[in-house]
Coordinates of C-alpha atoms in Angstrom, one line a residue:
X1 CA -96.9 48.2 95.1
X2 CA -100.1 49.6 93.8
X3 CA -102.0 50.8 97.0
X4 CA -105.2 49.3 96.3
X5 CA -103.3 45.9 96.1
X6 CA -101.6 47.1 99.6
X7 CA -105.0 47.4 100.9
X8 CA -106.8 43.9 100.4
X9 CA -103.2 41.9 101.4
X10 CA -102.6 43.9 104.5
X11 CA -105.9 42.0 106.9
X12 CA -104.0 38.4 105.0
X13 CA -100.9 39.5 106.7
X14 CA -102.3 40.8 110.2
X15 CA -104.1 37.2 110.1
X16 CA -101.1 35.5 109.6
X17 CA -99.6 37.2 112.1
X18 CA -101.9 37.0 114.5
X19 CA -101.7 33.0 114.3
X20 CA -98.0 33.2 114.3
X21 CA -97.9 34.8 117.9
X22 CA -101.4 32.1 118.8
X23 CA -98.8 28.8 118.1
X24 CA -95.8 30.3 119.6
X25 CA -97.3 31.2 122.9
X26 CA -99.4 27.7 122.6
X27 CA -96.0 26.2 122.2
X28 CA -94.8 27.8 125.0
X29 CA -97.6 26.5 127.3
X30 CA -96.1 22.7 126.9
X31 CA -93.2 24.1 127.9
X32 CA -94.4 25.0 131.5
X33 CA -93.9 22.9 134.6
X34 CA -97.3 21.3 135.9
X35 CA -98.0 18.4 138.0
X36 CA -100.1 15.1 137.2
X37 CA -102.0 13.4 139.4
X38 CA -102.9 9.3 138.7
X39 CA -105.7 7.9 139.9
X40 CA -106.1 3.9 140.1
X41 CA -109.1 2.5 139.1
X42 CA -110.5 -1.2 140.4
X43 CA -111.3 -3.5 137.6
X44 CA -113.5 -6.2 137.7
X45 CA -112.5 -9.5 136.3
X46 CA -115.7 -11.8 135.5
X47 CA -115.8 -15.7 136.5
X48 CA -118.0 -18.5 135.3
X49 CA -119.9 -18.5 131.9
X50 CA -119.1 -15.5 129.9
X51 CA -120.6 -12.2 129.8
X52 CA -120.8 -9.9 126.6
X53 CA -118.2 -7.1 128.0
X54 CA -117.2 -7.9 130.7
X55 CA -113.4 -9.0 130.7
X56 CA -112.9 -12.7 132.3
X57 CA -110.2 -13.4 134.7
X58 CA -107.6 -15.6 133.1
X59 CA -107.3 -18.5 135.4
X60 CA -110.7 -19.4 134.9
X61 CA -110.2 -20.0 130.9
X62 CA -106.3 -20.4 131.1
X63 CA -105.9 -24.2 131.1
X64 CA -105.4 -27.2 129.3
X65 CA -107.8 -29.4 127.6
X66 CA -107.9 -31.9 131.0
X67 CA -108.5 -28.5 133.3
X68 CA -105.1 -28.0 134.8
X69 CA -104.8 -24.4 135.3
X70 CA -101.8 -22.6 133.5
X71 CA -98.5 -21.9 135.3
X72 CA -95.8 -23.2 136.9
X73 CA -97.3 -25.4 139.4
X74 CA -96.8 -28.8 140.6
X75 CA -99.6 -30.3 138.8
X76 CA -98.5 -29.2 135.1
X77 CA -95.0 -29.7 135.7
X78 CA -94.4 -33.1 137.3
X79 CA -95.2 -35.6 134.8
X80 CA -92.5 -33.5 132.5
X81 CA -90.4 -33.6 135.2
X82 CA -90.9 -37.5 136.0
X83 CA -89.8 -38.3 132.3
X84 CA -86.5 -36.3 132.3
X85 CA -84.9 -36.5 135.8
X86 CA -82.9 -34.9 137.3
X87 CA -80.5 -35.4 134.7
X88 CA -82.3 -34.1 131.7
X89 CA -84.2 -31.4 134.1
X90 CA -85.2 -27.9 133.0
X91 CA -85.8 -24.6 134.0
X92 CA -89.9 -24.6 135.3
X93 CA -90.0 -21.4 132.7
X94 CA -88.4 -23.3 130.2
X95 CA -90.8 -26.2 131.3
X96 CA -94.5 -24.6 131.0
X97 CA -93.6 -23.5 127.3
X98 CA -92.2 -27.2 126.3
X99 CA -95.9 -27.5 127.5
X100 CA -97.9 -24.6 125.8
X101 CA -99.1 -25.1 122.0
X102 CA -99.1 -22.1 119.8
X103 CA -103.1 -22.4 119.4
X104 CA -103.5 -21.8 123.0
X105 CA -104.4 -18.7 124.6
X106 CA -104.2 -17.4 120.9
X107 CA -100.7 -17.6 121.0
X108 CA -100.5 -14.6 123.9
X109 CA -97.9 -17.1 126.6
X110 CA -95.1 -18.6 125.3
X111 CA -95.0 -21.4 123.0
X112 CA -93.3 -24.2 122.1
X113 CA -93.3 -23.7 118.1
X114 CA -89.3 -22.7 117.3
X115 CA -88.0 -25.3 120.2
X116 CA -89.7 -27.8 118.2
X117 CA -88.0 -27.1 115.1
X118 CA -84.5 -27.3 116.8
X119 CA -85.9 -30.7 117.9
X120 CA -87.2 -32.0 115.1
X121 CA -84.1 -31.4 112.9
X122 CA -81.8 -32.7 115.5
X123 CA -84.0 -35.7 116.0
X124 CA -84.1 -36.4 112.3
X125 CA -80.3 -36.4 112.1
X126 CA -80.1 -38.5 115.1
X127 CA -82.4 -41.5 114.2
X128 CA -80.5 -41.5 110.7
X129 CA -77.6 -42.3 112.3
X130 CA -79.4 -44.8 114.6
X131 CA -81.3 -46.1 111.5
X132 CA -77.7 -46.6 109.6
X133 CA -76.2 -48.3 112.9
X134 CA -79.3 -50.8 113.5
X135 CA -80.8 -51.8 110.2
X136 CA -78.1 -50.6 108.0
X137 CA -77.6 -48.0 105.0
X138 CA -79.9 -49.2 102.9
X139 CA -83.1 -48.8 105.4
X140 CA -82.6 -45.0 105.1
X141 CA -86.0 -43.8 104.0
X142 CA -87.7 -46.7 104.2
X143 CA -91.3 -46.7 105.6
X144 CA -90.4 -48.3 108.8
X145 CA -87.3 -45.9 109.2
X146 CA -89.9 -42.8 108.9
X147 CA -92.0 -44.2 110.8
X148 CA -90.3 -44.1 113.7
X149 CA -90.2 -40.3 113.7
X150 CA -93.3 -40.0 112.6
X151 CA -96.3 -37.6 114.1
X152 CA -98.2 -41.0 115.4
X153 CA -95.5 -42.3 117.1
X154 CA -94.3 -39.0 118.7
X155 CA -97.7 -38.8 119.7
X156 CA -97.6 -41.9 121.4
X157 CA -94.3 -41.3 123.2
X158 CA -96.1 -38.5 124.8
X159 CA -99.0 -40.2 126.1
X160 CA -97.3 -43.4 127.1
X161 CA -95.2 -41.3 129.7
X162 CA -97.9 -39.3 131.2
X163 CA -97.2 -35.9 129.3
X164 CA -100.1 -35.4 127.1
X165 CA -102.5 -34.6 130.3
X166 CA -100.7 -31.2 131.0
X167 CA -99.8 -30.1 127.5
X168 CA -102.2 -26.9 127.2
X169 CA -103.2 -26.2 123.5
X170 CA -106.8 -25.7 122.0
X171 CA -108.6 -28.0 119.7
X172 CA -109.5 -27.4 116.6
X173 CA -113.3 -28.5 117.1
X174 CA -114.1 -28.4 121.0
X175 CA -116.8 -31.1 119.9
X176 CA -114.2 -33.6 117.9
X177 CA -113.5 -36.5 120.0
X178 CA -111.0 -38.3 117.3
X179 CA -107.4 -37.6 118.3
X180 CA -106.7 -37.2 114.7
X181 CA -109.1 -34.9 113.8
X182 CA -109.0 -32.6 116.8
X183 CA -105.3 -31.7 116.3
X184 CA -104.1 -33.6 119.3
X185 CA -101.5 -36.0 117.5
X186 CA -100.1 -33.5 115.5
X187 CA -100.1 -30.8 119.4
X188 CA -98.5 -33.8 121.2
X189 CA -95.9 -34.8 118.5
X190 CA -95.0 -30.8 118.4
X191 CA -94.5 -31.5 122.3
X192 CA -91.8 -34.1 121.8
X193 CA -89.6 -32.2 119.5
X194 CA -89.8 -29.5 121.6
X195 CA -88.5 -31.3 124.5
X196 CA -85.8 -32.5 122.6
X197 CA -85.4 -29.1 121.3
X198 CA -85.5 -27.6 125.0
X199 CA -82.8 -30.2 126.1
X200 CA -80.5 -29.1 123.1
X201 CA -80.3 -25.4 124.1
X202 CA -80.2 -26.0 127.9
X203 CA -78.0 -29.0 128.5
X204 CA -75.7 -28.7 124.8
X205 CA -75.3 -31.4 122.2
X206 CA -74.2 -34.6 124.1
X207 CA -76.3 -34.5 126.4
X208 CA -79.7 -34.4 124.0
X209 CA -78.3 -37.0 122.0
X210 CA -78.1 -39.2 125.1
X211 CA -81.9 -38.3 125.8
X212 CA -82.7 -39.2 121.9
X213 CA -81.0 -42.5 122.0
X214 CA -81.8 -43.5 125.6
X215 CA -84.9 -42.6 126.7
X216 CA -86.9 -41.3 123.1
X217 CA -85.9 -44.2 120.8
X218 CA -84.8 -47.0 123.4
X219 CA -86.8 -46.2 126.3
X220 CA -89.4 -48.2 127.9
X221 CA -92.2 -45.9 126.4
X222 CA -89.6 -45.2 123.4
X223 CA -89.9 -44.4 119.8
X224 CA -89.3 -47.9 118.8
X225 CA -91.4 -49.5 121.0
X226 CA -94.6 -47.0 120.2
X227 CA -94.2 -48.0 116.6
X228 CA -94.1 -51.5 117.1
X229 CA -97.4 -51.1 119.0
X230 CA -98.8 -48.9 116.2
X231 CA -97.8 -51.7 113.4
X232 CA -99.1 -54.7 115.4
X233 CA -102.6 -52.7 115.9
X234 CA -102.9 -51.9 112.4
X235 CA -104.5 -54.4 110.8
X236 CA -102.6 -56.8 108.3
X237 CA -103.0 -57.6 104.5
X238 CA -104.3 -60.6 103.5
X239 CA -102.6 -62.5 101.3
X240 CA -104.4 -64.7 98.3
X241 CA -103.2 -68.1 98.0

């Protein structure tokens, strides 16, 4: 190699060289033993009306719409537990999330959403076949065969046996005082299914379709009894002689 060439690469290599034997013995620092020390720190958890950055302590936002504080407790459980028994009972785990809405706590606890689909599929299939063994065949579809399924009636299961005041979920306007409007009937209708739903997976097949046929559709506060209510509150055509 031509020496003058020799001369302007040779401080390149030293260079490289030089970083070379920097990163290997850095390397081999990570390598050594040391000890770590923690230190715990208290944190303060605000209460009352809310302070720009300060973090809040979560049982004093955590509850439902009626001010039952989340958790497994006494108060947000018993109503549940009046409705199914003891032979329809549930885990009190299983319990709060039959309870809890998706559009509470920003969907951060556990939520109801996918027991409610089981439900609602099972509880389709099951008043088809109770549809078929009442009315007959050829009410399948009909209005008044939907209608008992429907989000209203649902709804109205829910609040007829006490449920409704520990469900916790989060309106859609804090302001909106139409049950409609706010979300609630569709947050309540979500909350039967998922009962249903919650009975299916706990308790097996024969045992929900006993709680669909005895105590949703043909119970006192029942399916079929909720949607007679509904009908004979709506009010009525009138008819032209």
């Amino acid at each position: 190699m031509n020496s003058s060439i020799r001369m302007m690469l040779s401080p390149l290599v030293k260079t490289s060289q030089q970083q070379a034997t920097r990163l290997t013995a850095s390397s081999l620092l990570v390598l050594r033993p040391c000890q770590c020390t923690a230190s715990r720190g208290v944190g303060y958890l605000h209460r009352g009306s809310r302070v720009r950055g300060l973090v809040r302590d979560e049982s004093d936002y955590l509850v439902s719409p009626k001010g039952i504080p989340y958790g497994v407790s006494e108060e947000s459980l018993s109503p549940l537990k009046r409705l199914l028994g003891d032979q329809y009972a549930l885990p009190d785990e299983v319990s709060l999330q039959v309870l809890t809405h998706k559009s509470f706590a920003h969907g951060k606890k556990p939520f109801n959403e996918k027991l409610a689909v089981l439900g609602s599929h099972f509880l389709k299939y099951k008043s088809s076949i109770y549809t078929i063994n009442t009315d007959g065949l050829n009410h399948i579809g009909t209005q008044g065969a939907k209608q008992i399924i429907s989000e209203r009636v649902l709804a109205k299961f829910v609040e007829n046996a006490g449920v409704g005041e520990s469900i916790y979920w989060k309106k859609r306007d804090p302001l909106q005082t139409d049950a409609k409007k706010s979300g609630q009937h569709a947050v309540y209708a979500r909350t039967s299914e998922a009962i249903v739903g919650a009975i299916l997976l706990n308790h097996g097949k024969d045992t929900a379709s006993r709680f669909v046929y005895d105590v949703l559709l043909n119970g006192e506060d029942g399916l079929v009894k909720a949607a007679s209510e509904i009908r004979s509150s709506q009010p009525q055509p009138q008819t032209t002689a």
